Amino acid sequence: MERLRSEVKVKLALVVKPVDVVTGLAPAAVPRLVVEGVPCRPVRKPDGTFLLLGLPPGIYSIVLSAPPHYADSRGVVDTAALSPLEPVELMPMLPTSSYPFAPGTTLIRVGAKGVPGGAAILRAAVTDGNLACAKLPQDADSGEVELALGAVHRLVSGRCYYVLDPDPAKREFVRIVASDEANRKAKLQTPFRFAHRKGTVLTDVAEGAADGRGEWAAAFPPQGVKRFVCVVHLFLSDDEPLILSQEVQVEEGQPIQLGLLPSTDE
């Protein structure tokens, strides 16, 4: 057994970890993993991760597919940039409107006809600082990837969060890829784009992907209040907002349907 473990460690090139952003767990449906342009047979573990063995160091384009409940998840991985001891790449799986959301889930549904929805994603962010998931105990510079956190209510690896900076121009979305058991330290998938002051909070985000019919659906984790306010964004990519809405009041446990959102060009 020890010899087998040693051989696997030597050959292991990459671990791909799919995460359902609704549950924070492995997707209920087993995704199909493809490394574009590279024939390989991933080994799927009981925890839902995929092991890629024997890949030479390099940059790889990876696609995870699990229709109809999830949109395709795509990522570009440079194996040289990963830890040789834990070469893990987390890949979020965003739900479509076909996802089997549990009864009583707080849902945001959006219709936006005429939008190039194949790549667009929906993000609805809680804008009430009293509903913080975490708080920065000290100033954080732009470019930081590893954070020490103060008061923490809940953080889930794989989920996206909203940095509710007092300056609206510095608010941004971040994704947690790892945290310690006490949720006092967290690693971001991409660095902070802006510097943030001590006391800035992170709030929950509901995420969803297009279903091919110009419709999006996203689910909030329970907030523990009767009503709360969120702001809805529709992005072509993380850095290119395509359609935006004004703030929306949400009732916990109830779906809300939004029609065509106002364009950023208007």
PDB file of N, CA and C in Angstrom, residues 122-222:
ATOM      1  N   LEU A 122     -24.828  35.471 -13.762  1.00  0.00           N
ATOM      2  CA  LEU A 122     -25.607  36.316 -12.873  1.00  0.00           C
ATOM      3  C   LEU A 122     -24.989  36.284 -11.481  1.00  0.00           C
ATOM      4  N   ARG A 123     -24.828  37.457 -10.896  1.00  0.00           N
ATOM      5  CA  ARG A 123     -24.391  37.540  -9.508  1.00  0.00           C
ATOM      6  C   ARG A 123     -25.275  38.547  -8.783  1.00  0.00           C
ATOM      7  N   ALA A 124     -25.881  38.099  -7.705  1.00  0.00           N
ATOM      8  CA  ALA A 124     -26.682  38.969  -6.853  1.00  0.00           C
ATOM      9  C   ALA A 124     -26.005  39.019  -5.492  1.00  0.00           C
ATOM     10  N   ALA A 125     -25.668  40.227  -5.039  1.00  0.00           N
ATOM     11  CA  ALA A 125     -24.863  40.385  -3.828  1.00  0.00           C
ATOM     12  C   ALA A 125     -25.662  41.071  -2.735  1.00  0.00           C
ATOM     13  N   VAL A 126     -25.570  40.542  -1.522  1.00  0.00           N
ATOM     14  CA  VAL A 126     -26.191  41.163  -0.356  1.00  0.00           C
ATOM     15  C   VAL A 126     -25.482  42.486  -0.079  1.00  0.00           C
ATOM     16  N   THR A 127     -26.265  43.556   0.122  1.00  0.00           N
ATOM     17  CA  THR A 127     -25.669  44.876   0.344  1.00  0.00           C
ATOM     18  C   THR A 127     -25.921  45.406   1.752  1.00  0.00           C
ATOM     19  N   ASP A 128     -26.331  44.549   2.655  1.00  0.00           N
ATOM     20  CA  ASP A 128     -26.528  44.918   4.054  1.00  0.00           C
ATOM     21  C   ASP A 128     -25.308  44.464   4.846  1.00  0.00           C
ATOM     22  N   GLY A 129     -24.529  45.431   5.337  1.00  0.00           N
ATOM     23  CA  GLY A 129     -23.313  45.098   6.069  1.00  0.00           C
ATOM     24  C   GLY A 129     -23.551  44.344   7.358  1.00  0.00           C
ATOM     25  N   ASN A 130     -24.787  44.390   7.886  1.00  0.00           N
ATOM     26  CA  ASN A 130     -25.108  43.645   9.098  1.00  0.00           C
ATOM     27  C   ASN A 130     -25.210  42.146   8.846  1.00  0.00           C
ATOM     28  N   LEU A 131     -25.265  41.752   7.574  1.00  0.00           N
ATOM     29  CA  LEU A 131     -25.359  40.333   7.215  1.00  0.00           C
ATOM     30  C   LEU A 131     -24.008  39.821   6.720  1.00  0.00           C
ATOM     31  N   ALA A 132     -22.946  40.292   7.338  1.00  0.00           N
ATOM     32  CA  ALA A 132     -21.592  39.951   6.890  1.00  0.00           C
ATOM     33  C   ALA A 132     -21.280  38.478   7.115  1.00  0.00           C
ATOM     34  N   CYS A 133     -20.537  37.921   6.174  1.00  0.00           N
ATOM     35  CA  CYS A 133     -19.993  36.563   6.322  1.00  0.00           C
ATOM     36  C   CYS A 133     -18.615  36.607   6.974  1.00  0.00           C
ATOM     37  N   ALA A 134     -17.905  37.704   6.785  1.00  0.00           N
ATOM     38  CA  ALA A 134     -16.564  37.856   7.343  1.00  0.00           C
ATOM     39  C   ALA A 134     -16.215  39.330   7.366  1.00  0.00           C
ATOM     40  N   LYS A 135     -15.217  39.671   8.172  1.00  0.00           N
ATOM     41  CA  LYS A 135     -14.782  41.066   8.297  1.00  0.00           C
ATOM     42  C   LYS A 135     -13.257  41.098   8.312  1.00  0.00           C
ATOM     43  N   LEU A 136     -12.710  42.078   7.595  1.00  0.00           N
ATOM     44  CA  LEU A 136     -11.255  42.236   7.573  1.00  0.00           C
ATOM     45  C   LEU A 136     -10.788  42.866   8.883  1.00  0.00           C
ATOM     46  N   PRO A 137      -9.888  42.192   9.625  1.00  0.00           N
ATOM     47  CA  PRO A 137      -9.427  42.744  10.903  1.00  0.00           C
ATOM     48  C   PRO A 137      -8.318  43.775  10.742  1.00  0.00           C
ATOM     49  N   GLN A 138      -7.826  43.938   9.507  1.00  0.00           N
ATOM     50  CA  GLN A 138      -6.760  44.901   9.248  1.00  0.00           C
ATOM     51  C   GLN A 138      -6.837  45.330   7.791  1.00  0.00           C
ATOM     52  N   ASP A 139      -6.117  46.377   7.445  1.00  0.00           N
ATOM     53  CA  ASP A 139      -6.095  46.835   6.056  1.00  0.00           C
ATOM     54  C   ASP A 139      -5.550  45.736   5.154  1.00  0.00           C
ATOM     55  N   ALA A 140      -6.104  45.656   3.929  1.00  0.00           N
ATOM     56  CA  ALA A 140      -5.632  44.681   2.945  1.00  0.00           C
ATOM     57  C   ALA A 140      -5.270  45.426   1.663  1.00  0.00           C
ATOM     58  N   ASP A 141      -4.103  45.132   1.124  1.00  0.00           N
ATOM     59  CA  ASP A 141      -3.633  45.803  -0.084  1.00  0.00           C
ATOM     60  C   ASP A 141      -4.201  45.140  -1.331  1.00  0.00           C
ATOM     61  N   SER A 142      -4.228  45.884  -2.422  1.00  0.00           N
ATOM     62  CA  SER A 142      -4.558  45.280  -3.706  1.00  0.00           C
ATOM     63  C   SER A 142      -3.492  44.238  -4.041  1.00  0.00           C
ATOM     64  N   GLY A 143      -3.896  43.163  -4.670  1.00  0.00           N
ATOM     65  CA  GLY A 143      -2.967  42.093  -5.004  1.00  0.00           C
ATOM     66  C   GLY A 143      -2.878  41.000  -3.962  1.00  0.00           C
ATOM     67  N   GLU A 144      -3.499  41.212  -2.787  1.00  0.00           N
ATOM     68  CA  GLU A 144      -3.434  40.171  -1.756  1.00  0.00           C
ATOM     69  C   GLU A 144      -4.301  38.976  -2.134  1.00  0.00           C
ATOM     70  N   VAL A 145      -3.780  37.797  -1.815  1.00  0.00           N
ATOM     71  CA  VAL A 145      -4.472  36.555  -2.135  1.00  0.00           C
ATOM     72  C   VAL A 145      -4.835  35.785  -0.874  1.00  0.00           C
ATOM     73  N   GLU A 146      -3.997  35.873   0.139  1.00  0.00           N
ATOM     74  CA  GLU A 146      -4.264  35.165   1.394  1.00  0.00           C
ATOM     75  C   GLU A 146      -4.671  36.178   2.456  1.00  0.00           C
ATOM     76  N   LEU A 147      -5.820  35.922   3.078  1.00  0.00           N
ATOM     77  CA  LEU A 147      -6.404  36.872   4.011  1.00  0.00           C
ATOM     78  C   LEU A 147      -6.488  36.293   5.408  1.00  0.00           C
ATOM     79  N   ALA A 148      -6.178  37.127   6.398  1.00  0.00           N
ATOM     80  CA  ALA A 148      -6.510  36.819   7.785  1.00  0.00           C
ATOM     81  C   ALA A 148      -7.839  37.500   8.063  1.00  0.00           C
ATOM     82  N   LEU A 149      -8.772  36.778   8.667  1.00  0.00           N
ATOM     83  CA  LEU A 149     -10.122  37.294   8.860  1.00  0.00           C
ATOM     84  C   LEU A 149     -10.437  37.440  10.336  1.00  0.00           C
ATOM     85  N   GLY A 150     -11.243  38.431  10.652  1.00  0.00           N
ATOM     86  CA  GLY A 150     -11.674  38.644  12.017  1.00  0.00           C
ATOM     87  C   GLY A 150     -12.945  37.867  12.294  1.00  0.00           C
ATOM     88  N   ALA A 151     -14.000  38.582  12.686  1.00  0.00           N
ATOM     89  CA  ALA A 151     -15.275  37.926  12.987  1.00  0.00           C
ATOM     90  C   ALA A 151     -15.806  37.227  11.735  1.00  0.00           C
ATOM     91  N   VAL A 152     -16.065  35.947  11.849  1.00  0.00           N
ATOM     92  CA  VAL A 152     -16.535  35.147  10.712  1.00  0.00           C
ATOM     93  C   VAL A 152     -17.824  34.445  11.094  1.00  0.00           C
ATOM     94  N   HIS A 153     -18.830  34.580  10.263  1.00  0.00           N
ATOM     95  CA  HIS A 153     -20.082  33.869  10.478  1.00  0.00           C
ATOM     96  C   HIS A 153     -20.131  32.602   9.625  1.00  0.00           C
ATOM     97  N   ARG A 154     -19.747  32.728   8.368  1.00  0.00           N
ATOM     98  CA  ARG A 154     -19.763  31.566   7.490  1.00  0.00           C
ATOM     99  C   ARG A 154     -18.951  31.887   6.233  1.00  0.00           C
ATOM    100  N   LEU A 155     -18.089  30.995   5.861  1.00  0.00           N
ATOM    101  CA  LEU A 155     -17.372  31.050   4.599  1.00  0.00           C
ATOM    102  C   LEU A 155     -17.298  29.638   4.056  1.00  0.00           C
ATOM    103  N   VAL A 156     -17.555  29.476   2.771  1.00  0.00           N
ATOM    104  CA  VAL A 156     -17.557  28.155   2.154  1.00  0.00           C
ATOM    105  C   VAL A 156     -16.617  28.182   0.957  1.00  0.00           C
ATOM    106  N   SER A 157     -15.655  27.279   0.949  1.00  0.00           N
ATOM    107  CA  SER A 157     -14.717  27.210  -0.177  1.00  0.00           C
ATOM    108  C   SER A 157     -15.477  26.905  -1.463  1.00  0.00           C
ATOM    109  N   GLY A 158     -15.141  27.657  -2.499  1.00  0.00           N
ATOM    110  CA  GLY A 158     -15.807  27.497  -3.784  1.00  0.00           C
ATOM    111  C   GLY A 158     -16.819  28.581  -4.067  1.00  0.00           C
ATOM    112  N   ARG A 159     -17.363  29.188  -3.025  1.00  0.00           N
ATOM    113  CA  ARG A 159     -18.380  30.214  -3.228  1.00  0.00           C
ATOM    114  C   ARG A 159     -17.765  31.592  -3.471  1.00  0.00           C
ATOM    115  N   CYS A 160     -18.564  32.416  -4.132  1.00  0.00           N
ATOM    116  CA  CYS A 160     -18.190  33.794  -4.404  1.00  0.00           C
ATOM    117  C   CYS A 160     -18.746  34.687  -3.302  1.00  0.00           C
ATOM    118  N   TYR A 161     -18.013  35.757  -2.971  1.00  0.00           N
ATOM    119  CA  TYR A 161     -18.443  36.716  -1.959  1.00  0.00           C
ATOM    120  C   TYR A 161     -18.245  38.135  -2.488  1.00  0.00           C
ATOM    121  N   TYR A 162     -18.973  39.065  -1.870  1.00  0.00           N
ATOM    122  CA  TYR A 162     -18.946  40.469  -2.289  1.00  0.00           C
ATOM    123  C   TYR A 162     -18.195  41.285  -1.249  1.00  0.00           C
ATOM    124  N   VAL A 163     -17.183  42.003  -1.688  1.00  0.00           N
ATOM    125  CA  VAL A 163     -16.437  42.876  -0.793  1.00  0.00           C
ATOM    126  C   VAL A 163     -17.198  44.198  -0.735  1.00  0.00           C
ATOM    127  N   LEU A 164     -17.918  44.405   0.370  1.00  0.00           N
ATOM    128  CA  LEU A 164     -18.812  45.557   0.510  1.00  0.00           C
ATOM    129  C   LEU A 164     -18.016  46.746   1.054  1.00  0.00           C
ATOM    130  N   ASP A 165     -17.133  47.262   0.216  1.00  0.00           N
ATOM    131  CA  ASP A 165     -16.290  48.382   0.618  1.00  0.00           C
ATOM    132  C   ASP A 165     -17.150  49.636   0.805  1.00  0.00           C
ATOM    133  N   PRO A 166     -16.825  50.486   1.805  1.00  0.00           N
ATOM    134  CA  PRO A 166     -17.570  51.742   1.965  1.00  0.00           C
ATOM    135  C   PRO A 166     -17.553  52.612   0.706  1.00  0.00           C
ATOM    136  N   ASP A 167     -16.489  52.486  -0.094  1.00  0.00           N
ATOM    137  CA  ASP A 167     -16.406  53.199  -1.369  1.00  0.00           C
ATOM    138  C   ASP A 167     -17.012  52.317  -2.458  1.00  0.00           C
ATOM    139  N   PRO A 168     -18.178  52.675  -3.016  1.00  0.00           N
ATOM    140  CA  PRO A 168     -18.821  51.815  -4.028  1.00  0.00           C
ATOM    141  C   PRO A 168     -17.924  51.504  -5.220  1.00  0.00           C
ATOM    142  N   ALA A 169     -17.002  52.400  -5.541  1.00  0.00           N
ATOM    143  CA  ALA A 169     -16.127  52.178  -6.691  1.00  0.00           C
ATOM    144  C   ALA A 169     -15.127  51.054  -6.435  1.00  0.00           C
ATOM    145  N   LYS A 170     -14.939  50.658  -5.184  1.00  0.00           N
ATOM    146  CA  LYS A 170     -13.960  49.626  -4.843  1.00  0.00           C
ATOM    147  C   LYS A 170     -14.609  48.299  -4.468  1.00  0.00           C
ATOM    148  N   ARG A 171     -15.902  48.179  -4.643  1.00  0.00           N
ATOM    149  CA  ARG A 171     -16.561  46.914  -4.346  1.00  0.00           C
ATOM    150  C   ARG A 171     -16.236  45.898  -5.433  1.00  0.00           C
ATOM    151  N   GLU A 172     -16.034  44.658  -5.041  1.00  0.00           N
ATOM    152  CA  GLU A 172     -15.630  43.629  -5.994  1.00  0.00           C
ATOM    153  C   GLU A 172     -16.067  42.252  -5.511  1.00  0.00           C
ATOM    154  N   PHE A 173     -16.055  41.306  -6.445  1.00  0.00           N
ATOM    155  CA  PHE A 173     -16.376  39.920  -6.141  1.00  0.00           C
ATOM    156  C   PHE A 173     -15.087  39.129  -5.980  1.00  0.00           C
ATOM    157  N   VAL A 174     -15.065  38.232  -4.994  1.00  0.00           N
ATOM    158  CA  VAL A 174     -13.916  37.340  -4.799  1.00  0.00           C
ATOM    159  C   VAL A 174     -14.442  35.928  -4.576  1.00  0.00           C
ATOM    160  N   ARG A 175     -13.625  34.957  -4.897  1.00  0.00           N
ATOM    161  CA  ARG A 175     -14.007  33.562  -4.666  1.00  0.00           C
ATOM    162  C   ARG A 175     -13.017  32.929  -3.692  1.00  0.00           C
ATOM    163  N   ILE A 176     -13.547  32.273  -2.673  1.00  0.00           N
ATOM    164  CA  ILE A 176     -12.719  31.572  -1.698  1.00  0.00           C
ATOM    165  C   ILE A 176     -12.386  30.189  -2.239  1.00  0.00           C
ATOM    166  N   VAL A 177     -11.112  29.860  -2.313  1.00  0.00           N
ATOM    167  CA  VAL A 177     -10.730  28.532  -2.788  1.00  0.00           C
ATOM    168  C   VAL A 177     -10.271  27.624  -1.655  1.00  0.00           C
ATOM    169  N   ALA A 178      -9.946  28.215  -0.509  1.00  0.00           N
ATOM    170  CA  ALA A 178      -9.537  27.401   0.639  1.00  0.00           C
ATOM    171  C   ALA A 178      -9.643  28.242   1.897  1.00  0.00           C
ATOM    172  N   SER A 179      -9.968  27.592   3.021  1.00  0.00           N
ATOM    173  CA  SER A 179      -9.993  28.268   4.312  1.00  0.00           C
ATOM    174  C   SER A 179      -9.616  27.261   5.381  1.00  0.00           C
ATOM    175  N   ASP A 180      -9.132  27.759   6.521  1.00  0.00           N
ATOM    176  CA  ASP A 180      -8.777  26.828   7.578  1.00  0.00           C
ATOM    177  C   ASP A 180     -10.036  26.396   8.331  1.00  0.00           C
ATOM    178  N   GLU A 181      -9.874  25.461   9.253  1.00  0.00           N
ATOM    179  CA  GLU A 181     -11.031  24.884   9.928  1.00  0.00           C
ATOM    180  C   GLU A 181     -11.810  25.921  10.717  1.00  0.00           C
ATOM    181  N   ALA A 182     -11.133  26.913  11.254  1.00  0.00           N
ATOM    182  CA  ALA A 182     -11.810  27.939  12.050  1.00  0.00           C
ATOM    183  C   ALA A 182     -12.314  29.103  11.199  1.00  0.00           C
ATOM    184  N   ASN A 183     -12.095  29.024   9.858  1.00  0.00           N
ATOM    185  CA  ASN A 183     -12.485  30.106   8.953  1.00  0.00           C
ATOM    186  C   ASN A 183     -11.839  31.442   9.322  1.00  0.00           C
ATOM    187  N   ARG A 184     -10.640  31.377   9.889  1.00  0.00           N
ATOM    188  CA  ARG A 184      -9.931  32.597  10.245  1.00  0.00           C
ATOM    189  C   ARG A 184      -8.934  33.020   9.174  1.00  0.00           C
ATOM    190  N   LYS A 185      -8.628  32.119   8.259  1.00  0.00           N
ATOM    191  CA  LYS A 185      -7.751  32.426   7.129  1.00  0.00           C
ATOM    192  C   LYS A 185      -8.395  31.898   5.863  1.00  0.00           C
ATOM    193  N   ALA A 186      -8.220  32.642   4.785  1.00  0.00           N
ATOM    194  CA  ALA A 186      -8.827  32.235   3.521  1.00  0.00           C
ATOM    195  C   ALA A 186      -7.902  32.581   2.363  1.00  0.00           C
ATOM    196  N   LYS A 187      -7.968  31.760   1.326  1.00  0.00           N
ATOM    197  CA  LYS A 187      -7.200  32.006   0.115  1.00  0.00           C
ATOM    198  C   LYS A 187      -8.163  32.328  -1.018  1.00  0.00           C
ATOM    199  N   LEU A 188      -7.848  33.386  -1.772  1.00  0.00           N
ATOM    200  CA  LEU A 188      -8.693  33.818  -2.872  1.00  0.00           C
ATOM    201  C   LEU A 188      -8.236  33.180  -4.177  1.00  0.00           C
ATOM    202  N   GLN A 189      -9.203  32.980  -5.085  1.00  0.00           N
ATOM    203  CA  GLN A 189      -8.848  32.431  -6.393  1.00  0.00           C
ATOM    204  C   GLN A 189      -8.070  33.437  -7.218  1.00  0.00           C
ATOM    205  N   THR A 190      -8.457  34.703  -7.133  1.00  0.00           N
ATOM    206  CA  THR A 190      -7.734  35.790  -7.807  1.00  0.00           C
ATOM    207  C   THR A 190      -7.494  36.905  -6.785  1.00  0.00           C
ATOM    208  N   PRO A 191      -6.430  37.686  -6.930  1.00  0.00           N
ATOM    209  CA  PRO A 191      -6.095  38.705  -5.923  1.00  0.00           C
ATOM    210  C   PRO A 191      -7.118  39.833  -5.868  1.00  0.00           C
ATOM    211  N   PHE A 192      -7.125  40.532  -4.741  1.00  0.00           N
ATOM    212  CA  PHE A 192      -7.905  41.759  -4.624  1.00  0.00           C
ATOM    213  C   PHE A 192      -7.505  42.723  -5.741  1.00  0.00           C
ATOM    214  N   ARG A 193      -8.491  43.324  -6.375  1.00  0.00           N
ATOM    215  CA  ARG A 193      -8.197  44.357  -7.370  1.00  0.00           C
ATOM    216  C   ARG A 193      -7.984  45.714  -6.716  1.00  0.00           C
ATOM    217  N   PHE A 194      -8.546  45.885  -5.513  1.00  0.00           N
ATOM    218  CA  PHE A 194      -8.458  47.154  -4.807  1.00  0.00           C
ATOM    219  C   PHE A 194      -7.941  46.921  -3.387  1.00  0.00           C
ATOM    220  N   ALA A 195      -7.411  47.969  -2.797  1.00  0.00           N
ATOM    221  CA  ALA A 195      -7.061  47.935  -1.374  1.00  0.00           C
ATOM    222  C   ALA A 195      -8.337  48.174  -0.564  1.00  0.00           C
ATOM    223  N   HIS A 196      -8.445  47.503   0.595  1.00  0.00           N
ATOM    224  CA  HIS A 196      -9.636  47.629   1.434  1.00  0.00           C
ATOM    225  C   HIS A 196      -9.217  47.915   2.875  1.00  0.00           C
ATOM    226  N   ARG A 197      -9.982  48.777   3.538  1.00  0.00           N
ATOM    227  CA  ARG A 197      -9.660  49.194   4.888  1.00  0.00           C
ATOM    228  C   ARG A 197     -10.130  48.171   5.918  1.00  0.00           C
ATOM    229  N   LYS A 198      -9.529  48.243   7.085  1.00  0.00           N
ATOM    230  CA  LYS A 198      -9.938  47.434   8.226  1.00  0.00           C
ATOM    231  C   LYS A 198     -11.435  47.620   8.480  1.00  0.00           C
ATOM    232  N   GLY A 199     -12.141  46.515   8.751  1.00  0.00           N
ATOM    233  CA  GLY A 199     -13.568  46.573   9.022  1.00  0.00           C
ATOM    234  C   GLY A 199     -14.448  46.329   7.811  1.00  0.00           C
ATOM    235  N   THR A 200     -13.847  46.304   6.606  1.00  0.00           N
ATOM    236  CA  THR A 200     -14.630  46.001   5.405  1.00  0.00           C
ATOM    237  C   THR A 200     -15.178  44.581   5.509  1.00  0.00           C
ATOM    238  N   VAL A 201     -16.437  44.395   5.098  1.00  0.00           N
ATOM    239  CA  VAL A 201     -17.071  43.088   5.255  1.00  0.00           C
ATOM    240  C   VAL A 201     -17.252  42.383   3.915  1.00  0.00           C
ATOM    241  N   LEU A 202     -17.364  41.055   3.996  1.00  0.00           N
ATOM    242  CA  LEU A 202     -17.705  40.211   2.857  1.00  0.00           C
ATOM    243  C   LEU A 202     -19.120  39.693   3.064  1.00  0.00           C
ATOM    244  N   THR A 203     -19.940  39.758   2.013  1.00  0.00           N
ATOM    245  CA  THR A 203     -21.319  39.297   2.104  1.00  0.00           C
ATOM    246  C   THR A 203     -21.587  38.201   1.085  1.00  0.00           C
ATOM    247  N   ASP A 204     -22.720  37.524   1.264  1.00  0.00           N
ATOM    248  CA  ASP A 204     -23.071  36.405   0.390  1.00  0.00           C
ATOM    249  C   ASP A 204     -23.411  36.866  -1.021  1.00  0.00           C
ATOM    250  N   VAL A 205     -23.181  35.940  -1.965  1.00  0.00           N
ATOM    251  CA  VAL A 205     -23.494  36.170  -3.375  1.00  0.00           C
ATOM    252  C   VAL A 205     -24.256  34.957  -3.904  1.00  0.00           C
ATOM    253  N   ALA A 206     -25.318  35.216  -4.652  1.00  0.00           N
ATOM    254  CA  ALA A 206     -26.017  34.158  -5.377  1.00  0.00           C
ATOM    255  C   ALA A 206     -25.528  34.190  -6.821  1.00  0.00           C
ATOM    256  N   GLU A 207     -25.141  33.024  -7.344  1.00  0.00           N
ATOM    257  CA  GLU A 207     -24.593  32.947  -8.702  1.00  0.00           C
ATOM    258  C   GLU A 207     -25.415  32.004  -9.566  1.00  0.00           C
ATOM    259  N   GLY A 208     -25.531  32.339 -10.849  1.00  0.00           N
ATOM    260  CA  GLY A 208     -26.198  31.452 -11.786  1.00  0.00           C
ATOM    261  C   GLY A 208     -25.690  31.683 -13.187  1.00  0.00           C
ATOM    262  N   ALA A 209     -25.920  30.694 -14.061  1.00  0.00           N
ATOM    263  CA  ALA A 209     -25.472  30.773 -15.446  1.00  0.00           C
ATOM    264  C   ALA A 209     -26.669  30.641 -16.387  1.00  0.00           C
ATOM    265  N   ALA A 210     -26.495  31.085 -17.617  1.00  0.00           N
ATOM    266  CA  ALA A 210     -27.569  31.062 -18.596  1.00  0.00           C
ATOM    267  C   ALA A 210     -27.958  29.632 -18.946  1.00  0.00           C
ATOM    268  N   ASP A 211     -29.229  29.469 -19.294  1.00  0.00           N
ATOM    269  CA  ASP A 211     -29.735  28.135 -19.644  1.00  0.00           C
ATOM    270  C   ASP A 211     -29.942  27.959 -21.140  1.00  0.00           C
ATOM    271  N   GLY A 212     -29.543  28.945 -21.949  1.00  0.00           N
ATOM    272  CA  GLY A 212     -29.740  28.865 -23.390  1.00  0.00           C
ATOM    273  C   GLY A 212     -31.024  29.524 -23.856  1.00  0.00           C
ATOM    274  N   ARG A 213     -31.904  29.893 -22.914  1.00  0.00           N
ATOM    275  CA  ARG A 213     -33.168  30.551 -23.264  1.00  0.00           C
ATOM    276  C   ARG A 213     -33.187  32.002 -22.776  1.00  0.00           C
ATOM    277  N   GLY A 214     -32.031  32.530 -22.376  1.00  0.00           N
ATOM    278  CA  GLY A 214     -31.983  33.889 -21.867  1.00  0.00           C
ATOM    279  C   GLY A 214     -32.523  34.010 -20.465  1.00  0.00           C
ATOM    280  N   GLU A 215     -32.391  32.950 -19.668  1.00  0.00           N
ATOM    281  CA  GLU A 215     -32.864  32.971 -18.296  1.00  0.00           C
ATOM    282  C   GLU A 215     -31.746  32.529 -17.355  1.00  0.00           C
ATOM    283  N   TRP A 216     -31.730  33.154 -16.177  1.00  0.00           N
ATOM    284  CA  TRP A 216     -30.745  32.835 -15.153  1.00  0.00           C
ATOM    285  C   TRP A 216     -31.465  32.592 -13.830  1.00  0.00           C
ATOM    286  N   ALA A 217     -30.891  31.764 -12.999  1.00  0.00           N
ATOM    287  CA  ALA A 217     -31.420  31.544 -11.654  1.00  0.00           C
ATOM    288  C   ALA A 217     -30.245  31.404 -10.695  1.00  0.00           C
ATOM    289  N   ALA A 218     -30.378  32.000  -9.511  1.00  0.00           N
ATOM    290  CA  ALA A 218     -29.311  31.954  -8.514  1.00  0.00           C
ATOM    291  C   ALA A 218     -29.941  31.882  -7.134  1.00  0.00           C
ATOM    292  N   ALA A 219     -29.268  31.186  -6.205  1.00  0.00           N
ATOM    293  CA  ALA A 219     -29.831  30.923  -4.880  1.00  0.00           C
ATOM    294  C   ALA A 219     -28.954  31.523  -3.786  1.00  0.00           C
ATOM    295  N   PHE A 220     -29.585  32.221  -2.843  1.00  0.00           N
ATOM    296  CA  PHE A 220     -28.876  32.744  -1.684  1.00  0.00           C
ATOM    297  C   PHE A 220     -28.847  31.715  -0.557  1.00  0.00           C
ATOM    298  N   PRO A 221     -27.748  31.618   0.174  1.00  0.00           N
ATOM    299  CA  PRO A 221     -27.766  30.878   1.438  1.00  0.00           C
ATOM    300  C   PRO A 221     -28.708  31.593   2.409  1.00  0.00           C
ATOM    301  N   PRO A 222     -29.237  30.905   3.409  1.00  0.00           N
ATOM    302  CA  PRO A 222     -30.104  31.560   4.400  1.00  0.00           C
ATOM    303  C   PRO A 222     -29.393  32.733   5.069  1.00  0.00           C
TER     304      PRO A 222
END
